[in-house]
Coordinates of N, CA and C in Angstrom, one line a residue:
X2 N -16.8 -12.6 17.6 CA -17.0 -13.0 16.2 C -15.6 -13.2 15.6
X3 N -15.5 -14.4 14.5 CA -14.1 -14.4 14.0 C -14.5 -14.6 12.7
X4 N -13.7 -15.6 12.3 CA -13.9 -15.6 10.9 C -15.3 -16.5 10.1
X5 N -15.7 -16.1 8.8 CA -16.6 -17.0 8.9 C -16.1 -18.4 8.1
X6 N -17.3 -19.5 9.0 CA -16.4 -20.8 8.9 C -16.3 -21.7 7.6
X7 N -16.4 -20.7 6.6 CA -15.2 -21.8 5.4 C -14.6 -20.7 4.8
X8 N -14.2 -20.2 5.4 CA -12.9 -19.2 5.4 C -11.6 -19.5 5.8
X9 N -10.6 -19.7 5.0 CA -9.3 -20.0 5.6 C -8.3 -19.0 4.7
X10 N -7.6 -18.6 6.2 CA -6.7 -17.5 5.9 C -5.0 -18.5 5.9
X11 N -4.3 -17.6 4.3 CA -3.1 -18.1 4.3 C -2.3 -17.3 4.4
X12 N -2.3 -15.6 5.1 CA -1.2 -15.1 5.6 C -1.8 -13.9 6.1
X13 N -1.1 -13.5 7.1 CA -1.8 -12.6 7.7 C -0.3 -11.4 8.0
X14 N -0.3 -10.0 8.2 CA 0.3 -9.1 8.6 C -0.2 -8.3 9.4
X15 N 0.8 -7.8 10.0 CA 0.6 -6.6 11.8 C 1.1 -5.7 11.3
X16 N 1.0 -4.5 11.5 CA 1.5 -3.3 11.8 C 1.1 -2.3 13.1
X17 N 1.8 -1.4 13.6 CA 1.7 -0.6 14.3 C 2.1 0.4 14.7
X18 N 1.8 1.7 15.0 CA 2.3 2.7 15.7 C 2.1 3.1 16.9
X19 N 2.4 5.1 17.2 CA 1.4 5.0 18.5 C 0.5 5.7 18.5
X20 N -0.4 5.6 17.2 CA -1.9 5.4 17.2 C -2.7 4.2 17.8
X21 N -2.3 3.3 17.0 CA -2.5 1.8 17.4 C -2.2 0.8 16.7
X22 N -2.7 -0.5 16.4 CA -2.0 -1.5 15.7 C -3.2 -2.3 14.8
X23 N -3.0 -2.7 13.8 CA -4.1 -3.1 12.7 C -3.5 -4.5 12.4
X24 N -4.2 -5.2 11.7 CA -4.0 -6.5 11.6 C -5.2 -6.9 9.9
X25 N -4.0 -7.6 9.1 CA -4.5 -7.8 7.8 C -4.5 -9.0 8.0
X26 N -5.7 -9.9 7.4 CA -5.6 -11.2 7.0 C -5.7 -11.8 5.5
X27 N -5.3 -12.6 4.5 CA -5.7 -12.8 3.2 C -6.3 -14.3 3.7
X28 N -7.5 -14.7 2.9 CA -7.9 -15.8 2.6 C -7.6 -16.5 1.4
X29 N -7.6 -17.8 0.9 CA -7.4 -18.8 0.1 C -7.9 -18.3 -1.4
X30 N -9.2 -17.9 -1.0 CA -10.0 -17.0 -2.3 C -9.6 -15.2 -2.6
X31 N -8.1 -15.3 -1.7 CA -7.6 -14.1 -2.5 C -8.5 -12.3 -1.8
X32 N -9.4 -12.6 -0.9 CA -10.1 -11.7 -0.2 C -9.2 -11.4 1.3
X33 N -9.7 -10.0 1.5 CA -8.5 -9.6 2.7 C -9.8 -9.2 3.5
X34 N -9.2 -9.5 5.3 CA -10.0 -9.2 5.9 C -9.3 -8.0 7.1
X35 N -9.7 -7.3 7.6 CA -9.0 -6.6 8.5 C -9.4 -6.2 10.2
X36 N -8.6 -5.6 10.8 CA -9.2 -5.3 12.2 C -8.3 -4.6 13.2
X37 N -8.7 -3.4 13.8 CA -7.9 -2.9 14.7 C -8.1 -1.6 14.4
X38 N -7.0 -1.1 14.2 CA -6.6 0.8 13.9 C -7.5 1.1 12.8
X39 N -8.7 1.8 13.1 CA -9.3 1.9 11.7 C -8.9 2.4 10.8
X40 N -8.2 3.9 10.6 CA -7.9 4.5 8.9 C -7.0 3.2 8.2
X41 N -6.4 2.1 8.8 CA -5.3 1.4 8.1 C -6.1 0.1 7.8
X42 N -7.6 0.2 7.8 CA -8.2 -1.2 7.7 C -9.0 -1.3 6.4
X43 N -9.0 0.0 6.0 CA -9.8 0.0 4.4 C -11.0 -0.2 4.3
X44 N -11.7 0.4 5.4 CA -13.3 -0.3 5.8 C -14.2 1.1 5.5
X45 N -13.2 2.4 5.2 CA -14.2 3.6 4.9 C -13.9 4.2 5.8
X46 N -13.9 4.3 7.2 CA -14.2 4.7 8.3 C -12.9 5.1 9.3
X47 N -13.1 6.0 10.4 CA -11.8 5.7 10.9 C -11.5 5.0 12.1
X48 N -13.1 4.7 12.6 CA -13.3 3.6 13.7 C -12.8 2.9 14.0
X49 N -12.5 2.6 14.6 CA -11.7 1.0 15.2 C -12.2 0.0 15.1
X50 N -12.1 -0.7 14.3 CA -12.4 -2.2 14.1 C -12.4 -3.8 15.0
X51 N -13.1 -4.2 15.9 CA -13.0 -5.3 16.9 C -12.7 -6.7 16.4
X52 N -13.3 -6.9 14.9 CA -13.1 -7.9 14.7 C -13.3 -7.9 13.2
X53 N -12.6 -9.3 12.6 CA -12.3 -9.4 11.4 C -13.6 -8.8 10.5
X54 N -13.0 -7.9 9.5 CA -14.0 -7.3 8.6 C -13.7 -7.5 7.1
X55 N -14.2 -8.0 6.3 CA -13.9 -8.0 4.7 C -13.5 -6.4 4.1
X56 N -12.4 -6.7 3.6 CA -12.5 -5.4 3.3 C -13.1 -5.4 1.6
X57 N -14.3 -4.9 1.2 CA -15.2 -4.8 0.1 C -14.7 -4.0 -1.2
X58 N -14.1 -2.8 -0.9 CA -14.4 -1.7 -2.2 C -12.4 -1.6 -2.3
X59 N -12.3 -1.7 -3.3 CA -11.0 -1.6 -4.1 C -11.6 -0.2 -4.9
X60 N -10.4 0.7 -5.1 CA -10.4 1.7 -6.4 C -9.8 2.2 -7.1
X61 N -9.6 2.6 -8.4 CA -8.0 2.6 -9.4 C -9.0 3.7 -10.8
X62 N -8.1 4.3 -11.0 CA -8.2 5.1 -12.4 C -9.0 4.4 -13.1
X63 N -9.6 5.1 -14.0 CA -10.4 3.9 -15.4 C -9.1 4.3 -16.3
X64 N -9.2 3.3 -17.1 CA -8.3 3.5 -17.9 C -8.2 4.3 -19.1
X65 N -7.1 5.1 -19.4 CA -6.9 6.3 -20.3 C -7.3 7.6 -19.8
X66 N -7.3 7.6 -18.0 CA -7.5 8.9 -17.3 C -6.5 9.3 -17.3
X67 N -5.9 10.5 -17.7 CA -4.5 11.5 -17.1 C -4.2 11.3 -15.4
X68 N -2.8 10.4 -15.2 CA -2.7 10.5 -13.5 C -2.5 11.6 -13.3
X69 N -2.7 12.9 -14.0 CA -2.4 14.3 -13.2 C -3.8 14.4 -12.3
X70 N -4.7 14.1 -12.7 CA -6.2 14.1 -11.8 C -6.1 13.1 -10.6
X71 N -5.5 12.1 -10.7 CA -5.3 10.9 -9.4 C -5.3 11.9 -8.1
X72 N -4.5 13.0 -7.7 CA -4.3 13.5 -6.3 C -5.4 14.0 -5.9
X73 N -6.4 14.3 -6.9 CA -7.8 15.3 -6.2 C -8.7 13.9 -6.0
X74 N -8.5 12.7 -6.2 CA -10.3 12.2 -6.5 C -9.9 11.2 -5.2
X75 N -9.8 11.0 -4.2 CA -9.9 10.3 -3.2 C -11.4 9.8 -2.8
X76 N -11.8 8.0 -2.7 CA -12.6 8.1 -1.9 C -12.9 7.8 -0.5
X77 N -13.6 8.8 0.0 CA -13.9 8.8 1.5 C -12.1 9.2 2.1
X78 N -11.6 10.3 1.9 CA -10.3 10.2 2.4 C -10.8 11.1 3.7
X79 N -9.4 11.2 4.6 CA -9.9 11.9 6.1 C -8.7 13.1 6.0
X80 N -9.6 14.2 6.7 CA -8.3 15.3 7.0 C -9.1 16.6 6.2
X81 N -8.2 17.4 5.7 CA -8.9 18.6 5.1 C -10.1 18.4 4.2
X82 N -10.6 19.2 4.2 CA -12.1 18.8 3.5 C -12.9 17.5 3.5
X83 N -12.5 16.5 3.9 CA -12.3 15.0 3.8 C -14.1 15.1 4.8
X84 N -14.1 15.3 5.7 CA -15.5 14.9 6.8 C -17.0 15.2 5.8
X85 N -16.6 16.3 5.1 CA -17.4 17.4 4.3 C -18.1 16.2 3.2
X86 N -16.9 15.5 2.2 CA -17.2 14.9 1.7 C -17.4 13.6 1.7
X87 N -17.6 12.7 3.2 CA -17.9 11.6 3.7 C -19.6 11.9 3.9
X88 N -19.4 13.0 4.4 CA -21.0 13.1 5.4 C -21.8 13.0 3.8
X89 N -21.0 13.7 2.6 CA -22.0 13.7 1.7 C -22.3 12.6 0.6
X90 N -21.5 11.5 1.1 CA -21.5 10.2 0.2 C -21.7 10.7 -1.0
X91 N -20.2 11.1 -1.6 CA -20.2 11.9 -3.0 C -19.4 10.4 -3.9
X92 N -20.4 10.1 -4.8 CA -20.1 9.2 -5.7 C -18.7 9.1 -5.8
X93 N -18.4 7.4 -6.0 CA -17.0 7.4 -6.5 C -16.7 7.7 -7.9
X94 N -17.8 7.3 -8.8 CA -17.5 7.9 -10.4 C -17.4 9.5 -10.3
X95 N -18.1 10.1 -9.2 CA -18.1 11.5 -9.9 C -16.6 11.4 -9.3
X96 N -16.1 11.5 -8.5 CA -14.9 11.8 -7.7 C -13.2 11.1 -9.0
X97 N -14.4 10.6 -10.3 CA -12.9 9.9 -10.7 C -12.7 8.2 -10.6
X98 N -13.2 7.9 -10.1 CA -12.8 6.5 -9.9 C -13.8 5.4 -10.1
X99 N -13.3 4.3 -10.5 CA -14.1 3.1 -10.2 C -13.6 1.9 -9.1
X100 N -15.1 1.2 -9.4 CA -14.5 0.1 -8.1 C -14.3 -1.1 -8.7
X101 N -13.1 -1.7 -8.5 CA -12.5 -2.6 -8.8 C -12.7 -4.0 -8.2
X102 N -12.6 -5.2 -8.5 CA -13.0 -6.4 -7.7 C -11.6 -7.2 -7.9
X103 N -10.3 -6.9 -7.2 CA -9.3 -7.8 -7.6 C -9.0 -8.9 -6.6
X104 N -8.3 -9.6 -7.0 CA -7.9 -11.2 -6.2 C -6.5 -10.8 -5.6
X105 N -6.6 -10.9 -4.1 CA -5.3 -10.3 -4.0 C -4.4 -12.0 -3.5
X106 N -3.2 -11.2 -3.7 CA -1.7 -12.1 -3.5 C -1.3 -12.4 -2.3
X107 N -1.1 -11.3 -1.5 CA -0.3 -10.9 -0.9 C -1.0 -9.3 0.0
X108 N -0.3 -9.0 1.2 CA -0.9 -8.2 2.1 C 0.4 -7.9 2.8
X109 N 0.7 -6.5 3.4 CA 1.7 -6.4 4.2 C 1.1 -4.7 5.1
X110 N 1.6 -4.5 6.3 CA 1.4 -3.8 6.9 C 2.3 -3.5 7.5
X111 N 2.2 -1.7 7.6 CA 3.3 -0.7 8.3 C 2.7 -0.1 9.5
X112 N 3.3 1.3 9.5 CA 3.0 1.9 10.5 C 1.4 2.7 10.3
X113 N 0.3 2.5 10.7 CA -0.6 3.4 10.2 C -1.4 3.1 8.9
X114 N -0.8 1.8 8.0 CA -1.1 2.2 6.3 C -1.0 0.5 6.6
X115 N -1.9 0.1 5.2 CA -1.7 -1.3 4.2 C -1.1 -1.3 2.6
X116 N -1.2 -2.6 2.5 CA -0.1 -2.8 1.2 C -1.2 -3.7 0.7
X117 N -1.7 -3.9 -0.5 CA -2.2 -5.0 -0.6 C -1.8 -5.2 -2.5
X118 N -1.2 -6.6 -2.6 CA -0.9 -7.1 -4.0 C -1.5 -8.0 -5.1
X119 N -2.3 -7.8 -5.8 CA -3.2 -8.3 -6.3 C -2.4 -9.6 -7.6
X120 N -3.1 -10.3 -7.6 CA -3.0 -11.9 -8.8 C -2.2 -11.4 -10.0
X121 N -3.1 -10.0 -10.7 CA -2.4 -9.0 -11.6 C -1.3 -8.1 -11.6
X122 N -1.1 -8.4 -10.3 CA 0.5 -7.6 -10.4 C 0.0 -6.1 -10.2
X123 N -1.1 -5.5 -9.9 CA -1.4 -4.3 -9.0 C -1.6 -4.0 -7.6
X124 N -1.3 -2.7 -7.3 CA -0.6 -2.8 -6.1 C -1.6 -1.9 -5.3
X125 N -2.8 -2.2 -3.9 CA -3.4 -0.9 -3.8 C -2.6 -0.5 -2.0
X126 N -3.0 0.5 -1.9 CA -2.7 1.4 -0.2 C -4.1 1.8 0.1
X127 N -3.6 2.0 1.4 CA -4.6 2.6 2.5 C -3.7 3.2 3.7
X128 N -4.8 4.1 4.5 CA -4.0 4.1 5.9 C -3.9 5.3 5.6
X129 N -2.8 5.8 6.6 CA -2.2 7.6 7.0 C -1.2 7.4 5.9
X130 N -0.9 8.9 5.3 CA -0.5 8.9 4.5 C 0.2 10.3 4.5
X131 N 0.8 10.1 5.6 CA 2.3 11.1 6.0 C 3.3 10.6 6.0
X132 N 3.6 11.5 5.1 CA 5.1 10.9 4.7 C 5.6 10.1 3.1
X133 N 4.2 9.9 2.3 CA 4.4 9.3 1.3 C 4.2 8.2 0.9
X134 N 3.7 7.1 2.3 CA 4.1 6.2 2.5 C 3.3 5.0 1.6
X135 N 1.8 5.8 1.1 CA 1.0 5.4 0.2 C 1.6 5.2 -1.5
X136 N 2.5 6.0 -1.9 CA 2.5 5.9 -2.7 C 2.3 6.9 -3.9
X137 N 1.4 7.7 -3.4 CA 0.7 8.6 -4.3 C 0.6 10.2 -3.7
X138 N 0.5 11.3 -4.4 CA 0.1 12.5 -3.7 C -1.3 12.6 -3.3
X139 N -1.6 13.0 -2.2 CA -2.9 13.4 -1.6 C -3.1 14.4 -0.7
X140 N -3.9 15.2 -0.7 CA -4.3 16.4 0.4 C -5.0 15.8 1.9
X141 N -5.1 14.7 2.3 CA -6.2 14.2 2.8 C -4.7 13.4 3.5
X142 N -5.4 13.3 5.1 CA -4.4 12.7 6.1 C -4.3 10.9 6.0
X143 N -5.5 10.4 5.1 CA -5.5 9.3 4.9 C -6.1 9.1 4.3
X144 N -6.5 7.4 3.3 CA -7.0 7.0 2.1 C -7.8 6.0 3.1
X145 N -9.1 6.2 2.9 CA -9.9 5.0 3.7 C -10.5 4.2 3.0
X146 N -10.1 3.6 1.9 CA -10.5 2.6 1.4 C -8.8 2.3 0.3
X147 N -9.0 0.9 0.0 CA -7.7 1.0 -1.2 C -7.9 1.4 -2.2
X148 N -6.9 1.7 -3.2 CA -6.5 2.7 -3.7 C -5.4 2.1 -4.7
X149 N -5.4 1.9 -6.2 CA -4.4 1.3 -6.8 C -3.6 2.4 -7.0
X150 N -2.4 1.8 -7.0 CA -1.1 3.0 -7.4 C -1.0 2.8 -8.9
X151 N -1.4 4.1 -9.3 CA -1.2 3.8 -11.5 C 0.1 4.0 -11.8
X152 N 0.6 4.9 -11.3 CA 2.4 4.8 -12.0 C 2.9 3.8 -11.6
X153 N 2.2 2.3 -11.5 CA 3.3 1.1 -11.5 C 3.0 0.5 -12.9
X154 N 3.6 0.8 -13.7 CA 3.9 -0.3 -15.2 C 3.8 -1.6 -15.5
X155 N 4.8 -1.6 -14.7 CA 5.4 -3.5 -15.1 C 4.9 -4.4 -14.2
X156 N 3.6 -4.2 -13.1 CA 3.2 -5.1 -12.8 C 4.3 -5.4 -11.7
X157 N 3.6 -5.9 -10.7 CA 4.8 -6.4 -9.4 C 4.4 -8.3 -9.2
X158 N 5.7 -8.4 -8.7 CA 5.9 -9.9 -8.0 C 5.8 -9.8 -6.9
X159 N 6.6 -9.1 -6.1 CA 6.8 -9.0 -4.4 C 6.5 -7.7 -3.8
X160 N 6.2 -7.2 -2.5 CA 5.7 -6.0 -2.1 C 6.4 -6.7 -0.2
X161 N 6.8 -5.3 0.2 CA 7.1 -5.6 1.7 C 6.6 -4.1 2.2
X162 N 6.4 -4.0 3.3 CA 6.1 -2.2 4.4 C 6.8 -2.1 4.7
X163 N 7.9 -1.1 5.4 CA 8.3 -1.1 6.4 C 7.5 -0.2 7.5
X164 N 7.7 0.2 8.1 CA 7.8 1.5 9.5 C 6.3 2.4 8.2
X165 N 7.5 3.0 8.0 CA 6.8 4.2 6.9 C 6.7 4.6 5.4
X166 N 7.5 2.8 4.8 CA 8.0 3.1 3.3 C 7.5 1.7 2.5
X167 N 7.7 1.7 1.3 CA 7.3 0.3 0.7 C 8.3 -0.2 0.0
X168 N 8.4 -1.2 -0.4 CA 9.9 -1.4 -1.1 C 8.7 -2.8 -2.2
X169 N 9.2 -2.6 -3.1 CA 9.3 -3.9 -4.6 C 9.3 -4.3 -5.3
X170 N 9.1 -5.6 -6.2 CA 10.1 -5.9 -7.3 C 9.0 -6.2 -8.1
X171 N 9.1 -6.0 -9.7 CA 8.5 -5.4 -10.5 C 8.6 -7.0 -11.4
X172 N 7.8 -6.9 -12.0 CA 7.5 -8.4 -13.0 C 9.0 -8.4 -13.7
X173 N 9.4 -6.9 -14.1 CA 10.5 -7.4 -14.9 C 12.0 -7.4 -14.2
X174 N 11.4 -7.6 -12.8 CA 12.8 -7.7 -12.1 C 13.7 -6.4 -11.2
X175 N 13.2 -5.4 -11.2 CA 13.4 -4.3 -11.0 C 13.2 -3.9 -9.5
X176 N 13.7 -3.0 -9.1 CA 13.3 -2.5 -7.4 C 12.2 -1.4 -7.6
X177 N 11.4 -0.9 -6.8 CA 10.8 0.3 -6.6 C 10.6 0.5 -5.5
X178 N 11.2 2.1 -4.8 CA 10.4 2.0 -3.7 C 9.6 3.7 -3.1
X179 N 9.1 4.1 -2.0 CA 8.8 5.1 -2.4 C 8.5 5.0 -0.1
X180 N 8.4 6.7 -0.2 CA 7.9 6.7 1.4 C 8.8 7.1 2.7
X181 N 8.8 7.3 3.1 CA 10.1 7.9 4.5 C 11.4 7.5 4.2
X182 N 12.4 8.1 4.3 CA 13.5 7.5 3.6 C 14.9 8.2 4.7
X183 N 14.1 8.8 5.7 CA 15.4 8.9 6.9 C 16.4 8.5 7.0
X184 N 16.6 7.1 6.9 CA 17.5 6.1 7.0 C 18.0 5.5 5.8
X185 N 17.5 6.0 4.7 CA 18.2 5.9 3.6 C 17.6 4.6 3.2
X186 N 16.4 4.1 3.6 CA 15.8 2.8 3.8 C 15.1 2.8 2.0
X187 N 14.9 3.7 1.2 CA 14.6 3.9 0.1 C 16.0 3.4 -0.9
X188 N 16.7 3.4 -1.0 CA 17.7 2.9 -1.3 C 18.0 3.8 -2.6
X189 N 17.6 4.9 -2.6 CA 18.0 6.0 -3.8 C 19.1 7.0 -3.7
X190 N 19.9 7.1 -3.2 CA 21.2 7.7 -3.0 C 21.1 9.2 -2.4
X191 N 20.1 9.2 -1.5 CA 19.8 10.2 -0.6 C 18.6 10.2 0.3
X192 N 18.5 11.0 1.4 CA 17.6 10.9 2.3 C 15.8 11.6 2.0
X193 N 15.7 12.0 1.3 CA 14.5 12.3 0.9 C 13.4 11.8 1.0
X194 N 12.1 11.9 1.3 CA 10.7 11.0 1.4 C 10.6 11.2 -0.2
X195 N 9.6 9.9 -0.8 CA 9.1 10.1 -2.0 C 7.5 9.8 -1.5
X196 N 7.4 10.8 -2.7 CA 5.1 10.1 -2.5 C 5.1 9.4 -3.4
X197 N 5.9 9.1 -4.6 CA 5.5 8.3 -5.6 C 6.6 7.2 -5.9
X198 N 6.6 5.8 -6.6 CA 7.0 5.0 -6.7 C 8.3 5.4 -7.7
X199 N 9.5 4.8 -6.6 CA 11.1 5.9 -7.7 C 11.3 4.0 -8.0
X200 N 12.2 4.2 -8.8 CA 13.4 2.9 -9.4 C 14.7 2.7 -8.5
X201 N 14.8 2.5 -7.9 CA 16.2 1.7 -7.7 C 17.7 1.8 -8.8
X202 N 18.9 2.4 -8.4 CA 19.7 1.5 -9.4 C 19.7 0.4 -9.6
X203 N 20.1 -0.3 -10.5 CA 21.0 -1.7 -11.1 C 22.1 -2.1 -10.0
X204 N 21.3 -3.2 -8.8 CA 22.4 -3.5 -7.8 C 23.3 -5.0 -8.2
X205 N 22.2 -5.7 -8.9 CA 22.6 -7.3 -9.2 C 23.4 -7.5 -10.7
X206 N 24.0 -8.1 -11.3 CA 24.6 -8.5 -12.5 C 23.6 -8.5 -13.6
X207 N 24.1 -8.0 -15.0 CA 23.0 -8.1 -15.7 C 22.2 -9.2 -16.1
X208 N 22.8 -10.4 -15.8 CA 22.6 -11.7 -16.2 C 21.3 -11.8 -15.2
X209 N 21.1 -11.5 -13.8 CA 19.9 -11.7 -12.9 C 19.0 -10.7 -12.8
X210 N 18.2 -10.8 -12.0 CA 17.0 -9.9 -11.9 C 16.5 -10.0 -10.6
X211 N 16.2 -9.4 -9.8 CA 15.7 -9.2 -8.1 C 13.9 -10.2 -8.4
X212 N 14.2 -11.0 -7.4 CA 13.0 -11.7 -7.2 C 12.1 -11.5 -6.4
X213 N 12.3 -11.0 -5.1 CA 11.8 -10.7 -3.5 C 12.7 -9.9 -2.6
X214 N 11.7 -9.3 -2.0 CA 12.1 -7.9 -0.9 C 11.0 -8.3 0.1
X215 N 11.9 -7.8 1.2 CA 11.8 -7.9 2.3 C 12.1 -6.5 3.7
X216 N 11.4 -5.8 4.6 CA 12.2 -5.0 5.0 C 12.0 -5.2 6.4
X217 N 12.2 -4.0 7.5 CA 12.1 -3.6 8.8 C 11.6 -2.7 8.9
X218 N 12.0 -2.0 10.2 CA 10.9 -0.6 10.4 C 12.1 0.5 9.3
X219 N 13.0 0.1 9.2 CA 13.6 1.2 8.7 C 15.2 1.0 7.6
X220 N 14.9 -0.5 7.4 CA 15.8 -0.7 6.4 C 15.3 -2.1 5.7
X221 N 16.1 -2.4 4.2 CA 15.7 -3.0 3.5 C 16.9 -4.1 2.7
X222 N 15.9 -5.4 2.3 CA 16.6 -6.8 1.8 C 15.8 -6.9 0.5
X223 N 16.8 -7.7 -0.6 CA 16.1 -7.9 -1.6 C 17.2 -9.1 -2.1
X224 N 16.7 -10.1 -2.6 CA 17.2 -11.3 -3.2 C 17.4 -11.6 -4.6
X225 N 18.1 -11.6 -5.4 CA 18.1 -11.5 -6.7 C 17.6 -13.1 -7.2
X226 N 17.8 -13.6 -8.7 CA 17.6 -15.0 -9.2 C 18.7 -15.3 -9.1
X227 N 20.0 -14.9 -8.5 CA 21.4 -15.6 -8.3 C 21.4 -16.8 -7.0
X228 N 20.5 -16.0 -5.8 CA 20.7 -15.9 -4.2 C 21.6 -15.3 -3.8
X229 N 21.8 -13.9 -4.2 CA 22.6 -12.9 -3.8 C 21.5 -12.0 -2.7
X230 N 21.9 -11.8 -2.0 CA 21.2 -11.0 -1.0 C 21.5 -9.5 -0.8
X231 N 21.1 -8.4 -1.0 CA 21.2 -6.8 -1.1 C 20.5 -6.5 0.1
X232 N 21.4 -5.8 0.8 CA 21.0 -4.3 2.0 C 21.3 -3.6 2.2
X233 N 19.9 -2.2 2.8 CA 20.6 -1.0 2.5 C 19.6 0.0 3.7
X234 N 19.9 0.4 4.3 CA 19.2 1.5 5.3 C 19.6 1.5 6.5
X235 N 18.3 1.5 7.6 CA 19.0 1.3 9.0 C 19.8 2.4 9.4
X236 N 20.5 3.6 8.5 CA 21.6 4.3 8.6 C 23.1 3.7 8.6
X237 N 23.4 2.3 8.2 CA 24.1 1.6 7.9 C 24.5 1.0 8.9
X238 N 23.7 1.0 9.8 CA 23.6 0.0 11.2 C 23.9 -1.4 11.1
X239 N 24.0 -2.1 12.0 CA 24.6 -3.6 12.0 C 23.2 -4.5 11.6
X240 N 22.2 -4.2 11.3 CA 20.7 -4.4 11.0 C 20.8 -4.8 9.4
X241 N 21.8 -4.3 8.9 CA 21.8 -4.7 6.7 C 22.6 -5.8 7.2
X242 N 23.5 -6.2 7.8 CA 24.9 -7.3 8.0 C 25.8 -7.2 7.8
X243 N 26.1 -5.5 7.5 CA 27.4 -5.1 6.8 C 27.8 -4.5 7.8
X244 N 27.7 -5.3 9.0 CA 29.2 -4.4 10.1 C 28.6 -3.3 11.1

């Protein structure tokens, strides 16, 4: 089975670890389809996926909820307590959340985890979620369905994965990144994992503003409105172009 036929896909991402390897597709109408490594497919489940599947349910805060409650209300997450409350198909309203129907932009894929960027400049995850790499705090080894990240403000332009971290640029020009940061691939002036979405310094002139990011498994590119090009991770390996 593939896709169905007035479906056309205009970008698709891979990711993989050595669990296994997942595969995102976006269509024309802004719908994402998925397949492979199941927790990173967004399908609920942690099955393995054979072939292209719509991924259906988006979910995000209602608005004017306190994000101090965001870390408890996961739906369908996997890991501690997590089977308990799958088996019991415990509502998404009770749990906190509603389901969302957004048009997405853009899709990228890491190690284990998805990225997905919506028309409105929201940002959701999925996947394993060691390390931070989602975005958010969670008790649960993975988020099996997406998941909007609320501490993003300003709305995003661009979103890239790497390995284990996310890196991007914010409507008003800004960096953000958040997630494994070994390699200094976070670009915050130390090696620390974040769970939650940090700022960037001020790398470009005040006159510009960062347009697009780009990464690897373990370092990171970003292009300002000059065409100045910024790199930073890798451990300062010959991988940024600096030597």
């Amino acid at each position: 089975r593939s896709f169905p036929s007035r479906v056309t896909i205009v970008q698709v991402a891979i990711g993989s670890d050595m669990s296994g390897a997942h595969t995102l597709a976006l269509s024309r109408n802004g719908r994402v389809y998925s397949w492979g490594y199941g927790p990173a497919c967004g399908l609920g489940s942690t099955a393995n996926v054979g072939a292209p599947t719509l991924v259906t349910k988006f979910f995000g805060m209602p608005p004017g909820d306190p994000d101090d409650r965001a870390g408890e209300m996961e739906p369908l997450g996997w890991g501690r307590h997590s089977h308990h409350r799958y088996r019991q198909k415990v509502s998404h309203r009770h749990l906190g959340l509603e389901l969302l129907r957004p048009r997405i932009a853009k899709v990228a894929a890491g190690c284990g985890f998805s990225v997905a960027l919506s028309t409105d400049g929201d940002v959701f995850t999925f996947g394993i979620s060691i390390g931070g790499r989602l975005g958010f705090r969670t008790k649960f080894r993975a988020q099996l369905r997406p998941r909007r990240i609320e501490k993003l403000s300003e709305g995003t332009v661009d979103v890239a994965a790497g390995a284990g971290f996310v890196l991007l640029c914010s409507a008003a020009g800004r960096l953000l990144s958040w997630g494994d940061n070994s390699k200094g691939q976070l670009g915050i002036g130390h090696l620390q994992e974040s769970h939650e979405p940090v700022v960037l310094g001020r790398a470009c002139p005040a006159a510009f503003v960062m347009t697009s990011v780009a990464t690897g498994d373990s370092h990171s590119l970003a292009l300002d409105s000059a065409g100045h090009v910024y790199s930073w991770g890798g451990e300062g390996g010959p991988m940024t172009g600096q030597g």
